[in-house]
Amino acid sequence: MENERIELARNFVRTALKVKKLLQIYPSNNIIYQNAIDEIFSVARKYFAADGDLVINVTSSELLVGSEQVFQAPVGTLARMDNLALFFFKEGIKELTFKTELLKNELEEFLKLLGHDFDRDETGPDFVSALWERGFENIKFTIDEIAYIDDDLPGTPLLSQAVGKGEGQGESGPAAEEEALESGIEFLSSISSQGDMLAEETPEDISRTGRREDSKLIAAHRDALSAEDALPIATAELTPQERGFILAEAKDDIPAETGRLADILLKMLATCRDKAEADSISKSIESLMAYALKGNDIRSVLATLKGAIAMPHGDDPSAGDNTDSDQSETYADKVSAFCSSPAAMQQLERILDSSKQISEEDLLEFARVLGRRAIASFIDLLDRLQSISARRMVNNVLISIGEQDIKVLAENLKSPTWYVVRNIIYVLRNIGNTSVTDDIIATARHEHPRVRLEVVKALSRFDSVKSFQALTEFLDDPDSTVRLSAITVIRTAGKGTGLGLIARDAILVKIKDKGFGERDFKEKKSLCETLALLGDSETDKYMLRLLGKKSLFAGRKNNENRACAAYYLGLTGNIESIAILEKLRSAADPLLRDHASAALQRMRHE
């Protein structure tokens, strides 16, 4: 009987592999496609008729039914999608359950997902997220709740793809920049026709040409590049041509030149005493930073930002003759405001979502220098970013600076985008500020299971009676993965602490409830395992009664309950149960028989 069950399971896996490939080749209206679906569904029905639900356990190289192997990766299998065991294992799936009520269209959709190349589809959901979105009623899966992080995952389409355009920026806007750049290029051409001054390297060579008077700004620029001890620069209002020249220089070689150009402009700003001239220089700095971002050069932007902040406050010309510093915005503030503006964040979003490499250390330092003002901007990025790795980097940024304004983070728990809420909870969990416990608990009824799963993980970090009581409410969550995660957290938090009594009473209520028999067997065993760590003599007596309980109706569910009781008594080493367990070693039901034998073996070894 057992051999027949295992052979049926092996046949199901073999047929699934074959059908998965056929579904990739033929359209749904093709007769071969339709026959393949009929074949796999027929194989599944044969197993259900013989042994009920098909539960497949996953390792890195094998698929198991019970303790028997039903699939092993052939030697030399390199393609991930052809190695079912390795594919499920890497996705964090520990167990797959196909219920007897399985529908043909559910099985068809599952196999189509199995054949989809999720690695190539970078902007779409991963396999686990796709399964969650489908919401299969009769295909259940258990993930490794320790290894599975949030990784997150998007699963649903982004609700806000468009990036809002920033406010008009006067002369530093895109149209003005392009006009200035064109003017600067013309300016360079006119210089070239007079002897190509830019090709010369030293002040002496420039003097020999007899043309130094044509542009004092260019001479000062070349002096600064060729000598460490540059002479003080005489500042004057920058013309559109001069600003365009700077932008043209930056565009030719952004990483090499931007930093030096920024240093020159910052020194000019620090020595300038005319507010109108300082405003013009400030706009040039913003234009230079914008071009650096367009060239994916965040390091130059960071260096410029640091230089602006390091500029002595007393030297900041933005105050003019006004001695009340509260009434004047410093130029350092203006540079910081530009770096966290929608226009700058739009460029940062593009860099993070593109194939361009960006150092997480640079991004973290950039955010730390901006500080509190950047929190809202990075939260907005979470709603727009499509790359999982980019979202993880932004999560780390918010973990680093988020405590400076924890209320802003908590307010975004009301976001209509589920993965934004999930990521914010992840950030708050890692910050560890208990003041947001109530805000996190308020999201416990969120419609998406990935959000509720993150709430469970977050509450495990807040060691309080309120958070622990909230955890026990997840024992009735509609999603089995969330329930199993809650059980695991309760087991860890309740063991050896004053919260153990709360956990024991909550779990015992669920076991005594009439609905206990309708839970998945894996979940029932997990509840009993947790109770074994927290139980007492009264709990042992109840489990003894449950072990000996017989029923003419609902025989399978009752046998599962008795098997769970045997598992509990084996864990607790209850010697009063030995006589009953000995009798159950010869029970007709294989599940009950196996668990009774395992309980006796455990007690003998202990």
Tab-separated table of C-alpha atoms in Angstrom, residues 432-438 461-463:
chain	number	residue	atom	x	y	z
A	432	GLY	CA	13.598	49.014	17.500
A	433	ASN	CA	11.847	52.103	18.879
A	434	THR	CA	8.983	50.783	21.040
A	435	SER	CA	7.019	54.028	20.718
A	436	VAL	CA	5.603	52.741	17.403
A	437	THR	CA	4.267	49.447	18.820
A	438	ASP	CA	0.643	50.627	18.655
A	461	ARG	CA	11.293	42.463	18.702
A	462	PHE	CA	9.077	44.409	21.112
A	463	ASP	CA	9.196	42.535	24.412
